[in-house]
PDB file of C-alpha atoms in Angstrom:
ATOM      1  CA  UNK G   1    -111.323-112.836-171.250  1.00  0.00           C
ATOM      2  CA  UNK G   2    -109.262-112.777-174.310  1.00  0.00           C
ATOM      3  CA  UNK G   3    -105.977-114.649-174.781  1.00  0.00           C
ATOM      4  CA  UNK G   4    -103.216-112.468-175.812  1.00  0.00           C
ATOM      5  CA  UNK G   5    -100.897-114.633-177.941  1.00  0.00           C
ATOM      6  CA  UNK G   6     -97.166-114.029-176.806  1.00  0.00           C
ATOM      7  CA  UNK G   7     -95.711-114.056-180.120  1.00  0.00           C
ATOM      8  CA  UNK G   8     -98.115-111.521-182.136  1.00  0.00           C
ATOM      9  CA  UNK G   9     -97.913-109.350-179.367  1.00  0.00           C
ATOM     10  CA  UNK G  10     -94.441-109.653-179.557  1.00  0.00           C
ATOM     11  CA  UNK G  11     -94.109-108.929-183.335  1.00  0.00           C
ATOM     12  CA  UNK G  12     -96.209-105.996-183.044  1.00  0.00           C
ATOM     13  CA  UNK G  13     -94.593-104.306-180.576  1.00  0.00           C
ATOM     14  CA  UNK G  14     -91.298-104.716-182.616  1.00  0.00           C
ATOM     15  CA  UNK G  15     -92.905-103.398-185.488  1.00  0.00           C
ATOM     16  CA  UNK G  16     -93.851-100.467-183.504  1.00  0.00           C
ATOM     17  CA  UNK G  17     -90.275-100.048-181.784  1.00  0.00           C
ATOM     18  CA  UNK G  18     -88.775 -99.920-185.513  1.00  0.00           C
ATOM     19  CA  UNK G  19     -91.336 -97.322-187.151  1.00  0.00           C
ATOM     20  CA  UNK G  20     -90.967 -95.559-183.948  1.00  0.00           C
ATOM     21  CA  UNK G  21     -86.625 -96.009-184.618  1.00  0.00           C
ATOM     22  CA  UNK G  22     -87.006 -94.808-188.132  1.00  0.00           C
ATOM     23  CA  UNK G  23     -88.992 -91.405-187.185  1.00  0.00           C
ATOM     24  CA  UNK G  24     -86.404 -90.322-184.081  1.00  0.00           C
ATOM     25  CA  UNK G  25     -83.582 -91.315-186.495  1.00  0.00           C
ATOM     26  CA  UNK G  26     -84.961 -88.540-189.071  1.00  0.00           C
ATOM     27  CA  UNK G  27     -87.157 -86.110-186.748  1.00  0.00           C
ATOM     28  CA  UNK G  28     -84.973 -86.378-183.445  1.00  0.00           C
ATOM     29  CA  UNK G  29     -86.893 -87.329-180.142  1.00  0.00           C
ATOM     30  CA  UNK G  30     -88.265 -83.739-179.177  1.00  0.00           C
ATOM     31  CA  UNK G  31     -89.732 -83.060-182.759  1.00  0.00           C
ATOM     32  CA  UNK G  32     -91.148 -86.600-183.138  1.00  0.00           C
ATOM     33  CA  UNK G  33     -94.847 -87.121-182.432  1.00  0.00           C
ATOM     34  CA  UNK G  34     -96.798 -90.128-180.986  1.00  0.00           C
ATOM     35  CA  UNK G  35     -99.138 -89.715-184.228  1.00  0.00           C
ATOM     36  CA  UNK G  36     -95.731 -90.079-186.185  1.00  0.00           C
ATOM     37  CA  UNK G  37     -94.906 -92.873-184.636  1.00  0.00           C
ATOM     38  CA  UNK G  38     -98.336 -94.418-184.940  1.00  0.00           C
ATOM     39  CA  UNK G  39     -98.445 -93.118-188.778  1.00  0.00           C
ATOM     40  CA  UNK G  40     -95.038 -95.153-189.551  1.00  0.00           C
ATOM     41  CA  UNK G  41     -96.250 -98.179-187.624  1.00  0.00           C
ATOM     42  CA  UNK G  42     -99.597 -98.238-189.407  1.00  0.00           C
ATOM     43  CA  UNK G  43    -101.393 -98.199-186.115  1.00  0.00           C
ATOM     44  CA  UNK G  44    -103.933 -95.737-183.777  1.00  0.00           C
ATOM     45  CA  UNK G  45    -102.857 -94.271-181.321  1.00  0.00           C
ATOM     46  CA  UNK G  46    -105.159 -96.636-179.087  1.00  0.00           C
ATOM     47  CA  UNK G  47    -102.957 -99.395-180.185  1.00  0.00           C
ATOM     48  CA  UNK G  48     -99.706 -97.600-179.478  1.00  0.00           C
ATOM     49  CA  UNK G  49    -100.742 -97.118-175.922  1.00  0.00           C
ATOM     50  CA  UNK G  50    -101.292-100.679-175.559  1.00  0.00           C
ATOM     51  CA  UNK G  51     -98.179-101.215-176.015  1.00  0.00           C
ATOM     52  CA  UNK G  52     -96.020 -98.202-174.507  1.00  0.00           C
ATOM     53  CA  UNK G  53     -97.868 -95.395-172.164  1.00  0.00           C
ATOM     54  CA  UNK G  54     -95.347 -92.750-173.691  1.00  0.00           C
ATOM     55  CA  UNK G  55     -92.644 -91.904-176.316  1.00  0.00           C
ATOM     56  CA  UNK G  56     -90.344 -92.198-174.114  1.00  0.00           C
ATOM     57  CA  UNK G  57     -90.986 -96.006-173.038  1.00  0.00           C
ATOM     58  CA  UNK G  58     -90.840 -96.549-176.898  1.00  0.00           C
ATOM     59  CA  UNK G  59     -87.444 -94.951-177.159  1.00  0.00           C
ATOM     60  CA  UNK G  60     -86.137 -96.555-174.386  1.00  0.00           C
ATOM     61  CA  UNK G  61     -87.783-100.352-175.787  1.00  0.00           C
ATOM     62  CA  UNK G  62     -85.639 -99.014-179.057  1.00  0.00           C
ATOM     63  CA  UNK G  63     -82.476-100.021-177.137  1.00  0.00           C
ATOM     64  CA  UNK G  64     -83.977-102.751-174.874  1.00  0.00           C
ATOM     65  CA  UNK G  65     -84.381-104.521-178.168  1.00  0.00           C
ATOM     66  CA  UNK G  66     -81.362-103.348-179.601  1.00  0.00           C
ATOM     67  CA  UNK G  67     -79.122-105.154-176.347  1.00  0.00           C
ATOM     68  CA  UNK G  68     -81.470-108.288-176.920  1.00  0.00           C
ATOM     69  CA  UNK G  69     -80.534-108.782-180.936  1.00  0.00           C
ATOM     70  CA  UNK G  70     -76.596-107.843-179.818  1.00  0.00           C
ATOM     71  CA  UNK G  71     -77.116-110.732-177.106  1.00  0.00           C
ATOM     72  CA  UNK G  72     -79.021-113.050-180.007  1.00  0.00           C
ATOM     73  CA  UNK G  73     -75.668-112.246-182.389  1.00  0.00           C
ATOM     74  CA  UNK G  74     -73.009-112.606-179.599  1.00  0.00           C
ATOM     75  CA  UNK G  75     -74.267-116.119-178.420  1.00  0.00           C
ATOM     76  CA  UNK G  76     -74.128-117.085-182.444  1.00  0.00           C
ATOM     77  CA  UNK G  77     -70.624-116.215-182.345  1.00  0.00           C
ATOM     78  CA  UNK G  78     -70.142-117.765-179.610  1.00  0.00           C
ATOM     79  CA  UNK G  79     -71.196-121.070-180.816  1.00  0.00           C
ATOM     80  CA  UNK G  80     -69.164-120.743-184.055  1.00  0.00           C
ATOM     81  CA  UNK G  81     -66.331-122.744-184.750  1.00  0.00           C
ATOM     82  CA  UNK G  82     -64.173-120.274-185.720  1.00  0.00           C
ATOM     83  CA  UNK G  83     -64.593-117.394-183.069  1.00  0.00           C
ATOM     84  CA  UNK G  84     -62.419-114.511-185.995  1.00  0.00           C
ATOM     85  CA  UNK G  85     -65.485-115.618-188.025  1.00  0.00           C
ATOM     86  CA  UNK G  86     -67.758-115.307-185.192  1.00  0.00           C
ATOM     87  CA  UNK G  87     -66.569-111.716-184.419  1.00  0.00           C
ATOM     88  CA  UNK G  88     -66.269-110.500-188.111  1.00  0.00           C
ATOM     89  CA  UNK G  89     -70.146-111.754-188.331  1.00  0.00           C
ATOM     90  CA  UNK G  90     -71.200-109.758-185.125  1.00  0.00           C
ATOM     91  CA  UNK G  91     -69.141-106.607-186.822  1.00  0.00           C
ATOM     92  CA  UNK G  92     -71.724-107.163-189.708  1.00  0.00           C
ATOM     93  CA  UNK G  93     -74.755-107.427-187.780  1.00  0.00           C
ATOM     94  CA  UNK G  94     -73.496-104.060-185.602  1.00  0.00           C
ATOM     95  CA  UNK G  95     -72.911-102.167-188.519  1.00  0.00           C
ATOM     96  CA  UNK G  96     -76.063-103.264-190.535  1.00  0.00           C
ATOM     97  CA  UNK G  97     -78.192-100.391-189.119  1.00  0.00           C
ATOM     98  CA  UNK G  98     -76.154 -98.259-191.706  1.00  0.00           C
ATOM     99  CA  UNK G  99     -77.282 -99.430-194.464  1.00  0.00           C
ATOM    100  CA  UNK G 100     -80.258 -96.849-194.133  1.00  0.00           C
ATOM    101  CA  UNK G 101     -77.832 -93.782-193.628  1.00  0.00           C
ATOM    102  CA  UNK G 102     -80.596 -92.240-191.689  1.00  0.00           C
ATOM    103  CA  UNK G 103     -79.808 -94.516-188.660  1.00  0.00           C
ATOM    104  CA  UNK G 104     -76.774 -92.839-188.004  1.00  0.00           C
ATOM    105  CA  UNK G 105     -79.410 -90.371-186.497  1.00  0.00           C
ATOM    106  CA  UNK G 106     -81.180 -92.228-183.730  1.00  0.00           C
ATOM    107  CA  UNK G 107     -77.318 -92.765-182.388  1.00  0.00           C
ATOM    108  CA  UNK G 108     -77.524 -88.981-182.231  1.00  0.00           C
ATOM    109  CA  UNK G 109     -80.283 -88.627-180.199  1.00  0.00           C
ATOM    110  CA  UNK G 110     -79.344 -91.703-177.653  1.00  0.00           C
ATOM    111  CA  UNK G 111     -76.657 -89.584-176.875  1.00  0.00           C
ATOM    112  CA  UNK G 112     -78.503 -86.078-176.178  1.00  0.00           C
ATOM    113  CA  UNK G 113     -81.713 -88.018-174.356  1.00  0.00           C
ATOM    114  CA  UNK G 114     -78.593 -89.971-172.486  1.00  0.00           C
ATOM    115  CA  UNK G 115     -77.477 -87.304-171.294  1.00  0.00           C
ATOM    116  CA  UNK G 116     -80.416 -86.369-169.468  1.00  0.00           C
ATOM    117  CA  UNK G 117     -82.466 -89.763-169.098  1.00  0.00           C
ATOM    118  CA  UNK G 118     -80.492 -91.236-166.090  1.00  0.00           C
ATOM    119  CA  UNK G 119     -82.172 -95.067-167.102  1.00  0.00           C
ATOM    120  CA  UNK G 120     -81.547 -94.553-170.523  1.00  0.00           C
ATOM    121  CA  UNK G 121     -77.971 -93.822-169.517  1.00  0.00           C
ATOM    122  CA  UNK G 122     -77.725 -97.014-167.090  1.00  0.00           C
ATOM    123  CA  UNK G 123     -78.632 -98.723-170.199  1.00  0.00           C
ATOM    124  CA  UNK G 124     -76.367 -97.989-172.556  1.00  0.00           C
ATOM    125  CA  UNK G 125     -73.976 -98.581-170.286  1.00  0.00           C
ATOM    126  CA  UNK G 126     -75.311-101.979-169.628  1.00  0.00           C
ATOM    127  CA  UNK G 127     -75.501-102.998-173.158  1.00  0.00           C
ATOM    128  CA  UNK G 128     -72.006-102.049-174.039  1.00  0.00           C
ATOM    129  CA  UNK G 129     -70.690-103.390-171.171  1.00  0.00           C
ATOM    130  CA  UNK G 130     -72.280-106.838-172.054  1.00  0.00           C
ATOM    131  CA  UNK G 131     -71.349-106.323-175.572  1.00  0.00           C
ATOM    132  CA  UNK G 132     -67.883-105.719-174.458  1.00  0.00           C
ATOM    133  CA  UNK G 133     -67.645-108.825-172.510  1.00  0.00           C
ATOM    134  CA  UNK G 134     -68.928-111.171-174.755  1.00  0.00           C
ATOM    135  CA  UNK G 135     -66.371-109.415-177.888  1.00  0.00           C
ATOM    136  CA  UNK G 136     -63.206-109.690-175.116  1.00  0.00           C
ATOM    137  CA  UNK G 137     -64.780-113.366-174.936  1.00  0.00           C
ATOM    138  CA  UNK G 138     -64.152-114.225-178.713  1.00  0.00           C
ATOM    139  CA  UNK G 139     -61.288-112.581-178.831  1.00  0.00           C
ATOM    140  CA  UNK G 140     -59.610-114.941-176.172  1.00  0.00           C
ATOM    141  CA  UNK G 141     -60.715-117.860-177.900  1.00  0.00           C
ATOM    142  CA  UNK G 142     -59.552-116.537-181.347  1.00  0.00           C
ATOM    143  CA  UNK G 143     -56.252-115.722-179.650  1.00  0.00           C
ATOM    144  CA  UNK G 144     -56.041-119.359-177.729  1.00  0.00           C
ATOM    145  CA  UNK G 145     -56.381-120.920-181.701  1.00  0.00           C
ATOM    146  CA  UNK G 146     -53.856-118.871-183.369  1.00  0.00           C
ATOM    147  CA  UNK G 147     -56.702-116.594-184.852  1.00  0.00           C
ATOM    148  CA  UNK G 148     -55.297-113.649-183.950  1.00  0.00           C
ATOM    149  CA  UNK G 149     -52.063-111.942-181.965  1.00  0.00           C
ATOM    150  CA  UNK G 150     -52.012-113.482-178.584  1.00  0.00           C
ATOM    151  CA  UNK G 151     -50.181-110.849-176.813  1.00  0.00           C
ATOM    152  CA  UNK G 152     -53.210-108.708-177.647  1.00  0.00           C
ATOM    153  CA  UNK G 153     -55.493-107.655-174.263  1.00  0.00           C
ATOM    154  CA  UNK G 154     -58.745-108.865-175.408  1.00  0.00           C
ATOM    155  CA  UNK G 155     -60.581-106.491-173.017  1.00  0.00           C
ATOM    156  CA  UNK G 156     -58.929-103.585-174.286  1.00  0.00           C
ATOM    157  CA  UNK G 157     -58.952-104.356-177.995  1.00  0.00           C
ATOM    158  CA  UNK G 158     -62.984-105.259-177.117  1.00  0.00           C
ATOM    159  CA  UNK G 159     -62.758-101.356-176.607  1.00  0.00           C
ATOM    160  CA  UNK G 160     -61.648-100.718-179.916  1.00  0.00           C
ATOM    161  CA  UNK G 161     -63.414-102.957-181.902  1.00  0.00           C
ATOM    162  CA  UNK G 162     -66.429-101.540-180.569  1.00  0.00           C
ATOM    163  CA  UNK G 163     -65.082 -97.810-180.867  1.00  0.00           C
ATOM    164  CA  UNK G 164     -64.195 -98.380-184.864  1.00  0.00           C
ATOM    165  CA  UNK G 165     -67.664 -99.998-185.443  1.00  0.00           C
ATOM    166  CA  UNK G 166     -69.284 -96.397-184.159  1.00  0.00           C
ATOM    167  CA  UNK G 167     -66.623 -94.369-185.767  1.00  0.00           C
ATOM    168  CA  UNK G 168     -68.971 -95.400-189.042  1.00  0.00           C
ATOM    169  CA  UNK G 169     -72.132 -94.056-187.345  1.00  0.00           C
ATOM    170  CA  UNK G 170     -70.066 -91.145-186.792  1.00  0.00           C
ATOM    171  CA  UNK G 171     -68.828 -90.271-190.271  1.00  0.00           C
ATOM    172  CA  UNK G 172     -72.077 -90.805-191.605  1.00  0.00           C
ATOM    173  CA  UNK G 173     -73.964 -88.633-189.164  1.00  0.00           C
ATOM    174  CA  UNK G 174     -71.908 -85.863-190.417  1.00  0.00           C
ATOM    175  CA  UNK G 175     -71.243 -86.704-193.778  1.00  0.00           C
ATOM    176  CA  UNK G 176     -73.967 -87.223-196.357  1.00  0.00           C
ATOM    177  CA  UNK G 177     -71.941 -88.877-198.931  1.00  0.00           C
ATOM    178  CA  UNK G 178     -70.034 -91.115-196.588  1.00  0.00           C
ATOM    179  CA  UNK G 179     -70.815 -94.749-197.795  1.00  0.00           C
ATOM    180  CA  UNK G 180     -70.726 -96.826-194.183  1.00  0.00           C
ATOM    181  CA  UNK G 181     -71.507-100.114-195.895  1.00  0.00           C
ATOM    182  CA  UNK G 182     -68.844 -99.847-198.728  1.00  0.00           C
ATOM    183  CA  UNK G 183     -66.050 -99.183-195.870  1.00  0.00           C
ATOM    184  CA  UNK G 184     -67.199-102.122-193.842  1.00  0.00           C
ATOM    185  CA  UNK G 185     -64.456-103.823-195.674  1.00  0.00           C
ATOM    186  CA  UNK G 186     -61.587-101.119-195.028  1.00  0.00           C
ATOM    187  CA  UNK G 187     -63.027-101.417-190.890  1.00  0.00           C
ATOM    188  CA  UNK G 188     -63.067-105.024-191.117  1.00  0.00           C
ATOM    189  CA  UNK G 189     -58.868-105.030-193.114  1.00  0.00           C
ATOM    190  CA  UNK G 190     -57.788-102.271-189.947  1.00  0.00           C
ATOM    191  CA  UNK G 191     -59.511-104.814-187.150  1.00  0.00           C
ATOM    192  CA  UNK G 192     -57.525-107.489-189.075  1.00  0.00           C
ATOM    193  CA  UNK G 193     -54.159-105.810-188.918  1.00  0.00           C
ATOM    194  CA  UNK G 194     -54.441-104.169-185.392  1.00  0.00           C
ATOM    195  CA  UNK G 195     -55.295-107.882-184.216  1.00  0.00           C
ATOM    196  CA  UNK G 196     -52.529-109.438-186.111  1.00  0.00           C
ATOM    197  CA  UNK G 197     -54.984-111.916-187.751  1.00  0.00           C
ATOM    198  CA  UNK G 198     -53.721-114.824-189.278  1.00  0.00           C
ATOM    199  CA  UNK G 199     -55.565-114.702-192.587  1.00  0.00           C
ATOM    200  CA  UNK G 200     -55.870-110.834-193.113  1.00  0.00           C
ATOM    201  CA  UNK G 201     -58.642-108.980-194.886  1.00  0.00           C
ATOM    202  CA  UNK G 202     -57.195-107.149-198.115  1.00  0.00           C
TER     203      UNK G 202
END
């Protein structure tokens, strides 16, 4: 029997989950095929299967993966020193998807398919619920060393950090010419000055 190695298996199935990303962001989910997806992952369809038994499982491991790198870049934060540094970093990593303006498509259709997926829905919710949590989290702690305002509700500004952050996904799903990573700085100067920061942005 052959050994499957953890960490190949792993890599491939990423690979496949980001090919797979790319073509919903551009086709949307009803349009895009399993031979697209295979075609963008460099793969057979054989292989795909291995992997996922349906386009659906692959959109929903889109998002799986997507709360696992947000939990990866909240627990680096965390560790940082400086938790305004920590949360300006996990800002960058959020908004990074944006640098292909395509992206701003795949947010698109996680809202339609959430809509009517009732697991898909359950987790988003979970994923922005953990991401809120671990953002209120930083905040605190940049609050508790003079970082930032500390009259400043950490759970609600959570909300709005968050909220801002997709306000860039929306502008550039609508707007071809928007720039989302030249206004990261103008998102990152307004999160400075609603927070009362003590070394603003700008």
């Amino acid at each position: 029997m052959r050994t499957v190695d953890p960490v190949r298996y792993a890599a491939r199935r990423r690979n496949i989950v980001e090919a797979a990303g790319d073509c919903f962001a551009r086709k949307g989910f009803d349009r895009t095929t399993t031979a697209d997806i295979c075609t963008a992952a460099g793969i057979s369809s054989g292989s795909l299967f291995h992997y996922f038994p349906n386009k659906r499982a692959v959109f929903l491991a889109i998002f799986e993966q997507d709360g696992r790198d947000n939990a990866e870049q909240l627990e680096l934060a965390a560790a940082a020193a400086d938790p305004w540094s920590g949360l300006l970093g996990l800002v960058d990593h959020l908004v990074r998807p944006l640098a292909d303006p395509a992206s701003a498509g795949l947010v698109v259709e996680l809202i339609a398919q959430a809509g009517r997926d009732a697991e898909l829905a359950e987790l988003v919710v979970r994923n922005d619920r953990e991401l809120r949590a671990g953002i209120a989290d930083l905040l605190s702690r940049a609050a508790a060393q003079g970082r930032i305002d500390d009259s400043v509700d950490p759970a609600q500004a959570a909300h709005w950090v968050l909220g801002l952050a997709d306000a860039l996904f929306a502008r550039a799903g609508v707007d071809g010419d928007f720039d989302a990573q030249a206004e990261l700085p103008t998102l990152k100067t307004i999160l400075a000055r609603y927070l009362g920061a003590a070394d603003r942005i700008g």
